[in-house]
Coordinates of N, CA and C and ligand atoms in Angstrom, one line a residue:
X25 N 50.8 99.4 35.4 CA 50.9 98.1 35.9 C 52.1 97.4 35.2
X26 N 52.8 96.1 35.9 CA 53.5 95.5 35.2 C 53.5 94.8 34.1
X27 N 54.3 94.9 32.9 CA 53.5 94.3 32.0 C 55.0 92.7 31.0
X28 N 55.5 92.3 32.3 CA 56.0 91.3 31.7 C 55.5 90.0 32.9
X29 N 55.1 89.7 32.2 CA 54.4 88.3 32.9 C 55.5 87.6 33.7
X30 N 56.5 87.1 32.9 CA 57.3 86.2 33.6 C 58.5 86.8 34.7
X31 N 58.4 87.7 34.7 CA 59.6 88.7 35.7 C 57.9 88.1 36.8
X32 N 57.0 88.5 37.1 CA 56.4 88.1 37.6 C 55.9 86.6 38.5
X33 N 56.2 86.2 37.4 CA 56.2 84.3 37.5 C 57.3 83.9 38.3
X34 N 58.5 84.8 38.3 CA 59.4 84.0 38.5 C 59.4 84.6 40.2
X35 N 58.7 85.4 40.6 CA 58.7 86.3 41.7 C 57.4 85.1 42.6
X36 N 57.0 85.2 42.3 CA 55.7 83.9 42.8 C 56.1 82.7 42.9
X37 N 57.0 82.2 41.7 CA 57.7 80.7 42.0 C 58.8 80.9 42.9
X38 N 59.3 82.2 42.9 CA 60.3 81.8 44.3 C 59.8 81.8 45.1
X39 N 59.0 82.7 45.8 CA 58.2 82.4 46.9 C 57.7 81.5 47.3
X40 N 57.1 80.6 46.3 CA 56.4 79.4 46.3 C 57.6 78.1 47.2
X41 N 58.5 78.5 46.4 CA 59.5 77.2 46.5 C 60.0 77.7 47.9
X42 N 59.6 79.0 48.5 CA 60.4 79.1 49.9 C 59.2 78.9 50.5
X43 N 57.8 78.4 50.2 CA 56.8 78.5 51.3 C 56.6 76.6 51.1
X44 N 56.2 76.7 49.9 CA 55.1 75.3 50.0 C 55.6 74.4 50.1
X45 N 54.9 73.2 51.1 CA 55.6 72.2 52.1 C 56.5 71.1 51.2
X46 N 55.6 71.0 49.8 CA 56.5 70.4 48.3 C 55.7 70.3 47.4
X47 N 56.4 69.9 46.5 CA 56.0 69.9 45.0 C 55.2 71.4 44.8
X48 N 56.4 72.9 45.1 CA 56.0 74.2 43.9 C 55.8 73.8 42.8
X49 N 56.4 72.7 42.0 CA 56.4 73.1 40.5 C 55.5 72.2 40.1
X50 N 54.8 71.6 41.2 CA 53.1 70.7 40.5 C 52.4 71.6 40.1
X51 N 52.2 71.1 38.9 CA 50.9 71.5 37.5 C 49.8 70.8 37.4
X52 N 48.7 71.3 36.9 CA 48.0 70.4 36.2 C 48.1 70.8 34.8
X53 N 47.9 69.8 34.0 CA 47.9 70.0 32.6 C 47.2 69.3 32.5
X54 N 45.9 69.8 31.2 CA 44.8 69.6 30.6 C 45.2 69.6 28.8
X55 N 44.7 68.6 28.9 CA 44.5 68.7 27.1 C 43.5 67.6 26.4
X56 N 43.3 67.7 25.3 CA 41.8 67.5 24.7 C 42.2 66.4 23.3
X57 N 41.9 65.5 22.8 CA 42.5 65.3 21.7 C 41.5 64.8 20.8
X58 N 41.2 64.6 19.7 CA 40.7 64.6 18.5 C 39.0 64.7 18.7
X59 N 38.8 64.1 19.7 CA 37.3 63.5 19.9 C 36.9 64.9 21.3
X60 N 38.0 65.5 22.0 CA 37.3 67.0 22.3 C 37.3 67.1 23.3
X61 N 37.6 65.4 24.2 CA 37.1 65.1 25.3 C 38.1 65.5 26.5
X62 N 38.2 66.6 27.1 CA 39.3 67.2 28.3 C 39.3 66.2 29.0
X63 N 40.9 66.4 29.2 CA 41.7 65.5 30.3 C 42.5 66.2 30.9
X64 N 43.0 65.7 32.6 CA 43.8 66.5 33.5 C 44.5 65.7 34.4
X65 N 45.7 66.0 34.3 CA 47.0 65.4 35.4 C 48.2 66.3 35.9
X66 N 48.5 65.6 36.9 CA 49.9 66.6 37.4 C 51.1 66.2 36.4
X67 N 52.2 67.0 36.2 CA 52.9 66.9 35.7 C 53.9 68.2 36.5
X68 N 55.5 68.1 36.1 CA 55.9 68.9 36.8 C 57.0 69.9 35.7
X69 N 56.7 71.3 36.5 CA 57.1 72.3 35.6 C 58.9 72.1 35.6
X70 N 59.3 72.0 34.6 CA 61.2 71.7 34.4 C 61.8 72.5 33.5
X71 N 61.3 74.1 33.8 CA 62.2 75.0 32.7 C 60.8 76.1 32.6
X72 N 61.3 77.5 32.5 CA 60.3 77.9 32.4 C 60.9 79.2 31.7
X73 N 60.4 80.4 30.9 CA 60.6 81.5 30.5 C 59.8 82.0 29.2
X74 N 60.3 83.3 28.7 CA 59.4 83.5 27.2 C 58.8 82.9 26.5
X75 N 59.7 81.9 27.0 CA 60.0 80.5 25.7 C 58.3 79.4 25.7
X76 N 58.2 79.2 27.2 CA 57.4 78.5 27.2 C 57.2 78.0 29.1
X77 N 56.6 77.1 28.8 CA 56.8 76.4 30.1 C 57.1 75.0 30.1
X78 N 57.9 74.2 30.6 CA 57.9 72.9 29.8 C 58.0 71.8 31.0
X79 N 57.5 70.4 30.5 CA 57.0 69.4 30.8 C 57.9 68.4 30.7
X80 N 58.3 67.2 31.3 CA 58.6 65.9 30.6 C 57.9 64.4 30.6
X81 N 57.9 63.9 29.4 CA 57.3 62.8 30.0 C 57.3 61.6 29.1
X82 N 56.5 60.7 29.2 CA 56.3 59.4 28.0 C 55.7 60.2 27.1
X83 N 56.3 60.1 25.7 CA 55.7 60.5 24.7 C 54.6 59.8 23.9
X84 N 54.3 58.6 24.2 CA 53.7 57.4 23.8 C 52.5 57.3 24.5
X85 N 52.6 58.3 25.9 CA 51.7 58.3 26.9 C 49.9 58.7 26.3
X86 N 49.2 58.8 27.1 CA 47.8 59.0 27.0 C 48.0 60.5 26.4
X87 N 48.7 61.8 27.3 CA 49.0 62.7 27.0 C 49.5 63.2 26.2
X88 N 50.8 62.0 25.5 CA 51.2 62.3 24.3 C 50.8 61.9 23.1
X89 N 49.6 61.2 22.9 CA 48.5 61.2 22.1 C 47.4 62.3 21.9
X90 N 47.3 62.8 23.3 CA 46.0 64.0 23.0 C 46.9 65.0 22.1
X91 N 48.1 65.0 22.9 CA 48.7 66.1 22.1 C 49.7 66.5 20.5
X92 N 49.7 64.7 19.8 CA 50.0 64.8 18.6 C 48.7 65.4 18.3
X93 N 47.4 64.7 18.5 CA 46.3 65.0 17.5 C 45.9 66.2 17.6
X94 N 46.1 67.0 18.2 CA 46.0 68.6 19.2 C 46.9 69.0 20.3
X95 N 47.8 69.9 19.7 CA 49.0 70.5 20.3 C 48.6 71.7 20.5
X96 N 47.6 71.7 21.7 CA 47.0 72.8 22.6 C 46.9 72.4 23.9
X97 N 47.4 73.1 25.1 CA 47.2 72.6 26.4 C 46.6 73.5 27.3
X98 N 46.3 73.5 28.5 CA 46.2 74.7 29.5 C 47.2 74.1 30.7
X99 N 47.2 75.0 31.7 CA 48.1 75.0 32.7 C 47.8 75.4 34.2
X100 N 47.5 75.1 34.9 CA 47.0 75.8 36.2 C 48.6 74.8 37.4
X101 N 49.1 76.2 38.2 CA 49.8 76.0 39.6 C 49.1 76.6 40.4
X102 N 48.7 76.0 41.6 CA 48.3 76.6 42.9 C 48.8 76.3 44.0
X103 N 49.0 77.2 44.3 CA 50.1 77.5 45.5 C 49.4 77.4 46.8
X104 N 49.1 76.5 47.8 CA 47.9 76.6 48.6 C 48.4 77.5 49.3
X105 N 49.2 77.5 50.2 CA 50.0 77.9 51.2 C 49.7 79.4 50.8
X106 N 50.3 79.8 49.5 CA 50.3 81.0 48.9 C 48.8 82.0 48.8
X107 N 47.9 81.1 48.6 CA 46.4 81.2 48.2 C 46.5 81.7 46.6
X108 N 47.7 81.3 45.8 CA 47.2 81.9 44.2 C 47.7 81.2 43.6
X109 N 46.7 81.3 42.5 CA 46.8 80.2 41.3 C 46.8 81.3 39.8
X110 N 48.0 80.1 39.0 CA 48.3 80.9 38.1 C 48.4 79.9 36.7
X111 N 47.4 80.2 35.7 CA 46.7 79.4 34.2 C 47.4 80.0 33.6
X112 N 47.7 79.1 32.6 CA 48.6 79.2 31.6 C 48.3 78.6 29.8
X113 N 47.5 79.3 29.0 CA 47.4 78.3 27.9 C 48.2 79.0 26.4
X114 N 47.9 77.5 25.6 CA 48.4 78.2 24.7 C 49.1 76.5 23.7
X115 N 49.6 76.9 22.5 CA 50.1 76.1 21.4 C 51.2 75.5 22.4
X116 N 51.4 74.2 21.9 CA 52.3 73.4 22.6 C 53.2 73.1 21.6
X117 N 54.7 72.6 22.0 CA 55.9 71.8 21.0 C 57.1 71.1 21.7
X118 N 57.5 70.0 20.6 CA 57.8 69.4 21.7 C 59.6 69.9 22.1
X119 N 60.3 70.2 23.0 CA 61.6 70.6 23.7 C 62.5 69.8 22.1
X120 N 63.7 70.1 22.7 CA 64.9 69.5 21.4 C 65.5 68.4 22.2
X121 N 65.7 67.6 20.9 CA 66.4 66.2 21.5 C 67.6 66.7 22.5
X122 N 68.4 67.9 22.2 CA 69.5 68.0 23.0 C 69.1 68.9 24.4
X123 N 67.7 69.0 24.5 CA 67.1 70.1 26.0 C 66.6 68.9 26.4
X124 N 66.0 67.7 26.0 CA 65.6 66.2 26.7 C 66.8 65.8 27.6
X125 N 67.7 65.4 26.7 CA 68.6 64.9 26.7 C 69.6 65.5 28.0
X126 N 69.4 66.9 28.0 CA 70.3 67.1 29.1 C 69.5 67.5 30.3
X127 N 68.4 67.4 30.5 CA 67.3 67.0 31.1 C 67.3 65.6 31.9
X128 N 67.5 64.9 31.2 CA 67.2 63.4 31.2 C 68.6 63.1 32.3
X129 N 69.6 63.6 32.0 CA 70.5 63.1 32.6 C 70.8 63.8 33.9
X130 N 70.0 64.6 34.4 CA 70.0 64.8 35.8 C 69.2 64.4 36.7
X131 N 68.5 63.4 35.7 CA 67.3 62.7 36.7 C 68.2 61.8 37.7
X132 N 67.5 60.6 39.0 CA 68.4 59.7 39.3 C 68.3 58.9 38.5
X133 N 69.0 57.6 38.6 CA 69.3 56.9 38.0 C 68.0 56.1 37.9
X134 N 67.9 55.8 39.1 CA 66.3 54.8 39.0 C 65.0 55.7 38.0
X135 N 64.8 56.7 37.9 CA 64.3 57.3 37.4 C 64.3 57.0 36.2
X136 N 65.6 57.1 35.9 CA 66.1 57.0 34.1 C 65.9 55.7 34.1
X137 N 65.5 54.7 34.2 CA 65.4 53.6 34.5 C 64.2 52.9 34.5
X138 N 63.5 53.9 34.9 CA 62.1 54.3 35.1 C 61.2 54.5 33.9
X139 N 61.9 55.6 33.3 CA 61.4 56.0 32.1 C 61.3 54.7 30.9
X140 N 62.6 53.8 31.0 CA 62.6 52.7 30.3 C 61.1 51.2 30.3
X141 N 61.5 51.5 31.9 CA 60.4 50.4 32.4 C 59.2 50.4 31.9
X142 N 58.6 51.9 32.1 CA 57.0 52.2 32.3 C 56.4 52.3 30.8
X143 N 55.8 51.5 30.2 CA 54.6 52.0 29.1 C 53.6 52.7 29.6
X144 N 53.9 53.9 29.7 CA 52.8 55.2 30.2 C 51.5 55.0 29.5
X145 N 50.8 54.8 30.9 CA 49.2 55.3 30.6 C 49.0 53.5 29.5
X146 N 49.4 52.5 29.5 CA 49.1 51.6 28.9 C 48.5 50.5 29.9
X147 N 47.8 49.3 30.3 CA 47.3 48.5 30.9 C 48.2 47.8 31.5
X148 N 48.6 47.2 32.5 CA 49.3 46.5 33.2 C 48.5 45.6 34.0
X149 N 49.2 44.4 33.8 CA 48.1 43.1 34.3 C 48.0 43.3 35.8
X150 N 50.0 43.2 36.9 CA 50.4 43.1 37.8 C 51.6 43.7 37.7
X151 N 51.7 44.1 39.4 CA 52.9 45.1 39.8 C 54.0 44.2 39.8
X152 N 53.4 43.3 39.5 CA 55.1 42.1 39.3 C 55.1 41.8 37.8
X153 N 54.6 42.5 37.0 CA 55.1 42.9 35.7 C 55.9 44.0 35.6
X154 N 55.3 44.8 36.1 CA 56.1 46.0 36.3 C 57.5 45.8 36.7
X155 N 57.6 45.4 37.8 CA 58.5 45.3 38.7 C 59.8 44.5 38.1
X156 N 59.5 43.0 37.2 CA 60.5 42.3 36.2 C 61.0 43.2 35.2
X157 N 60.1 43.8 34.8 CA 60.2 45.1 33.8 C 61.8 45.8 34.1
X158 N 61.5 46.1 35.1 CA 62.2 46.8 35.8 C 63.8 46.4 35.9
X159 N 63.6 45.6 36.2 CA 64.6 44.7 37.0 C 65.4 44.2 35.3
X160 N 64.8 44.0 34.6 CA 65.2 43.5 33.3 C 66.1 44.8 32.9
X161 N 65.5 45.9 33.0 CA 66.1 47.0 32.6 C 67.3 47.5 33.4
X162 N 67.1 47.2 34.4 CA 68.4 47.2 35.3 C 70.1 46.4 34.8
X163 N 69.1 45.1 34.8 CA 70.7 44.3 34.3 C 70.9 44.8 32.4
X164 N 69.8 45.4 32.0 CA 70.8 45.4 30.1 C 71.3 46.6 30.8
X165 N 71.6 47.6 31.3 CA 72.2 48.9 31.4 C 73.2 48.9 32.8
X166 N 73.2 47.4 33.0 CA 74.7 47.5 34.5 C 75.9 47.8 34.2
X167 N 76.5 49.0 34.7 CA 77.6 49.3 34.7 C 78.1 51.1 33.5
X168 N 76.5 51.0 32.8 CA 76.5 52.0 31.5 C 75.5 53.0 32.5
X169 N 75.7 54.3 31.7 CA 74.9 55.6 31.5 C 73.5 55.0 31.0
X170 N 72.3 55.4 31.6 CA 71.4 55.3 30.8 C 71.3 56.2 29.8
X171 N 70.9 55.7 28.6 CA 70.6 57.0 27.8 C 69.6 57.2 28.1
X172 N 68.8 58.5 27.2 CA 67.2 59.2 27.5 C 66.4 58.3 26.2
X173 N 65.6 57.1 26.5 CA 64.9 56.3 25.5 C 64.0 57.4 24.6
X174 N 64.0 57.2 23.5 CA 63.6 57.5 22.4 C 62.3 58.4 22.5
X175 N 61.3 57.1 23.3 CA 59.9 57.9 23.3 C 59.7 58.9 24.6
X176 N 60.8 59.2 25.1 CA 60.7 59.5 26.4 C 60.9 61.4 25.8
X177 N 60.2 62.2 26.1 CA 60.7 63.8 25.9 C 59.9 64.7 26.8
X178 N 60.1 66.1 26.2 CA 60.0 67.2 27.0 C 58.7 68.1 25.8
X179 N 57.7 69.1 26.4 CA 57.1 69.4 26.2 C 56.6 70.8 26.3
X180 N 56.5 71.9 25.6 CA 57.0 73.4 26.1 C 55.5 74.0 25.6
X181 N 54.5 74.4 27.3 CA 53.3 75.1 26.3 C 53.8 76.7 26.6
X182 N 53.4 77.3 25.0 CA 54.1 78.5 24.7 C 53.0 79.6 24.9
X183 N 53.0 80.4 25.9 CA 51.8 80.8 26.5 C 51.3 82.2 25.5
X184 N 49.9 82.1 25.3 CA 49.4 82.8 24.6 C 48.6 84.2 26.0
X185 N 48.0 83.1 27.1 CA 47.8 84.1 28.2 C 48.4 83.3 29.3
X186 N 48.2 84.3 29.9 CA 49.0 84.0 31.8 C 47.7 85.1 32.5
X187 N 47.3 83.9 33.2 CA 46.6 84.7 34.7 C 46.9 84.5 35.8
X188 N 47.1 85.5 36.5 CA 47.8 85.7 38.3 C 46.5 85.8 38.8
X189 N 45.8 84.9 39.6 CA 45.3 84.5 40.6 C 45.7 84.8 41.9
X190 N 44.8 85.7 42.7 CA 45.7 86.0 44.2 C 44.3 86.3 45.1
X191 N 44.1 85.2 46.1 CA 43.3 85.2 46.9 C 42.8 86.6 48.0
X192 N 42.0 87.3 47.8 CA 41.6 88.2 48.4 C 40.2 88.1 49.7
X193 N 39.9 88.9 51.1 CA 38.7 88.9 51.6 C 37.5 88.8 51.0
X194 N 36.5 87.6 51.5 CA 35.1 87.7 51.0 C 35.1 87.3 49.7
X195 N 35.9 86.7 48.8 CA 36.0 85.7 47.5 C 35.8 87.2 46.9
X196 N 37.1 88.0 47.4 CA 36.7 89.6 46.3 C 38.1 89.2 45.5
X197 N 38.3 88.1 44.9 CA 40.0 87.9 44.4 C 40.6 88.8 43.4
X198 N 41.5 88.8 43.1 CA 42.0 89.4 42.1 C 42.8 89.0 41.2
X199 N 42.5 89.4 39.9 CA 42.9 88.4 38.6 C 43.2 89.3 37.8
X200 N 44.5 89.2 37.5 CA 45.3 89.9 36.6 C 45.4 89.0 35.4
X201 N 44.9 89.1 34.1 CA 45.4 88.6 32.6 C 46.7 89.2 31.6
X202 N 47.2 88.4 31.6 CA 48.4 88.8 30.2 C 48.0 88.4 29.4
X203 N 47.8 89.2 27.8 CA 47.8 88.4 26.9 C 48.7 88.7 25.5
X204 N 49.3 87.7 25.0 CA 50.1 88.4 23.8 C 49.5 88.7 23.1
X205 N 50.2 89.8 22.3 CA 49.9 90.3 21.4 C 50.2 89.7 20.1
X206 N 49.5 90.3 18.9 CA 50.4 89.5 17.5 C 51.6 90.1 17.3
X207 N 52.3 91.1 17.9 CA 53.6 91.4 17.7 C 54.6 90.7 18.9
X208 N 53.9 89.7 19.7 CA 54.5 89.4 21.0 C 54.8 89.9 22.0
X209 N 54.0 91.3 21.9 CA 54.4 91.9 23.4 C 53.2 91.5 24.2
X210 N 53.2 91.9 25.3 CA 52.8 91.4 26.4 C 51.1 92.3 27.0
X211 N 50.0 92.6 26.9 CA 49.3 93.7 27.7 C 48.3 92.8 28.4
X212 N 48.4 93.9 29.6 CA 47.9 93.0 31.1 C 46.3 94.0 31.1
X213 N 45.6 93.2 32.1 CA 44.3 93.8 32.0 C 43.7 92.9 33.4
X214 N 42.3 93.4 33.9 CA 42.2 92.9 35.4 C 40.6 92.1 34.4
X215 N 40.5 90.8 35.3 CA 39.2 90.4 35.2 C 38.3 90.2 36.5
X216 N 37.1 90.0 36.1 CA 35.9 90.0 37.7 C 36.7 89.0 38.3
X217 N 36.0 88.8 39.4 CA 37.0 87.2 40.1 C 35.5 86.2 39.4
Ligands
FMN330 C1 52.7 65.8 41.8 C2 52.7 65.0 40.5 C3 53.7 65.2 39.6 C4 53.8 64.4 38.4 N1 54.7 64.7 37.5 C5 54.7 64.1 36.3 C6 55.6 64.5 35.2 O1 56.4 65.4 35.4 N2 55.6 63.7 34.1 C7 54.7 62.7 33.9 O2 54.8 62.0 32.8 N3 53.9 62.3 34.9 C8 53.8 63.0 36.1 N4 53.0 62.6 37.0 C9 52.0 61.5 36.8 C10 50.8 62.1 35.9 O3 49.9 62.8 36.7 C11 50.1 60.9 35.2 O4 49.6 59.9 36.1 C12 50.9 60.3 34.1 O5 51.8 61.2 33.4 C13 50.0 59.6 33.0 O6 49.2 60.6 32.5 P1 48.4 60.3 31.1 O7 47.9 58.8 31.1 O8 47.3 61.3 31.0 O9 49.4 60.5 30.0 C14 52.9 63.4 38.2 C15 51.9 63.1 39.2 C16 51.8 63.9 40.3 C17 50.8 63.6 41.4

């Protein structure tokens, strides 16, 4: 059997991105933080390989709290269209100021702008806070590049396993596991569905 996960991954994500109606690279990402308590949201996949699989987002966020206190995450993409879903876990870190950074600057503008506006995952009275917010951030940055704000970054979980999920007759599925090794190589193995 094949035994490099991501030659695989990257064979399913293309697929994906030529089938599913949008958002292939919606994730969910789960993570737990001091007190144990799992949590789950979409987030979207922005770089992927050996290396990891990586995320962007408010670092200041709900998520980037579970994950100072516990820099462990999991991963699940499901591909409906496709019928397979593929988990991902493993130690988390955070991307380099200069992989944010050049990240950051391909977003649109309002986006980047965006990033400035939003205190992620914090309380908000009214959408016309927000919205001033916004607008405030608009005129200090008229005419300038946005930069990538400080607390704003990128997030790489570095996969310890990968499972291929693939929808089969009569819920007979099939589930392929990768898991690293301590030398880093890769061995695959089938689990029940
Ligand atoms: C399809 C989809 C993609 C999303 N992508 C991101 C993302 O890449 N980064 C992000 O910070 N939030 C993203 N969000 C919003 C998150 O799900 C979540 O609401 C936000 O990050 C706050 O989560 P937290 O309070 O747990 O930190 C996305 C939501 C959806 C539905």
């Amino acid at each position: 059997m094949a035994s490099d996960p991501f030659q695989l991954f990257d064979e399913w994500f293309a697929e994906a991105r030529a089938s599913e109606p949008n958002d292939p690279e919606a994730m969910a990402l789960a993570t737990a933080g001091a007190d144990g308590q799992p949590h789950v949201r979409m987030v979207l996949l922005k770089g992927h390989g050996p290396e990891g699989f990586a995320f962007y987002t408010n670092e200041q966020s709900a998520k980037g709290d579970q994950l100072r206190a516990n820099a462990r995450a999991a991963l699940v993409l499901h591909w409906k269209s496709l019928r397979r879903q593929v988990r991902i876990e493993g130690p988390v870190e955070r991307v380099s100021a200069a992989e944010a950074d050049a990240y950051f600057a391909t977003r649109l503008r309002d986006s980047q702008l965006g990033a400035w506006a939003s205190d992620q995952s914090r309380p908000l009275d009214s959408r016309t806070t927000f919205e001033e917010g916004f607008e405030q951030v608009e005129r200090r940055f008229e005419g300038k590049d946005v930069p990538r704000p400080p607390h704003w970054g990128g997030y790489r979980v570095s996969p310890g396993t990968i499972e291929f999920w693939t929808d089969r007759p009569h819920r007979l599925h099939e589930r392929r596991l990768f898991t690293r090794d301590a030398d880093g190589s890769w061995s695959e193995g089938l689990l029940y569905p």
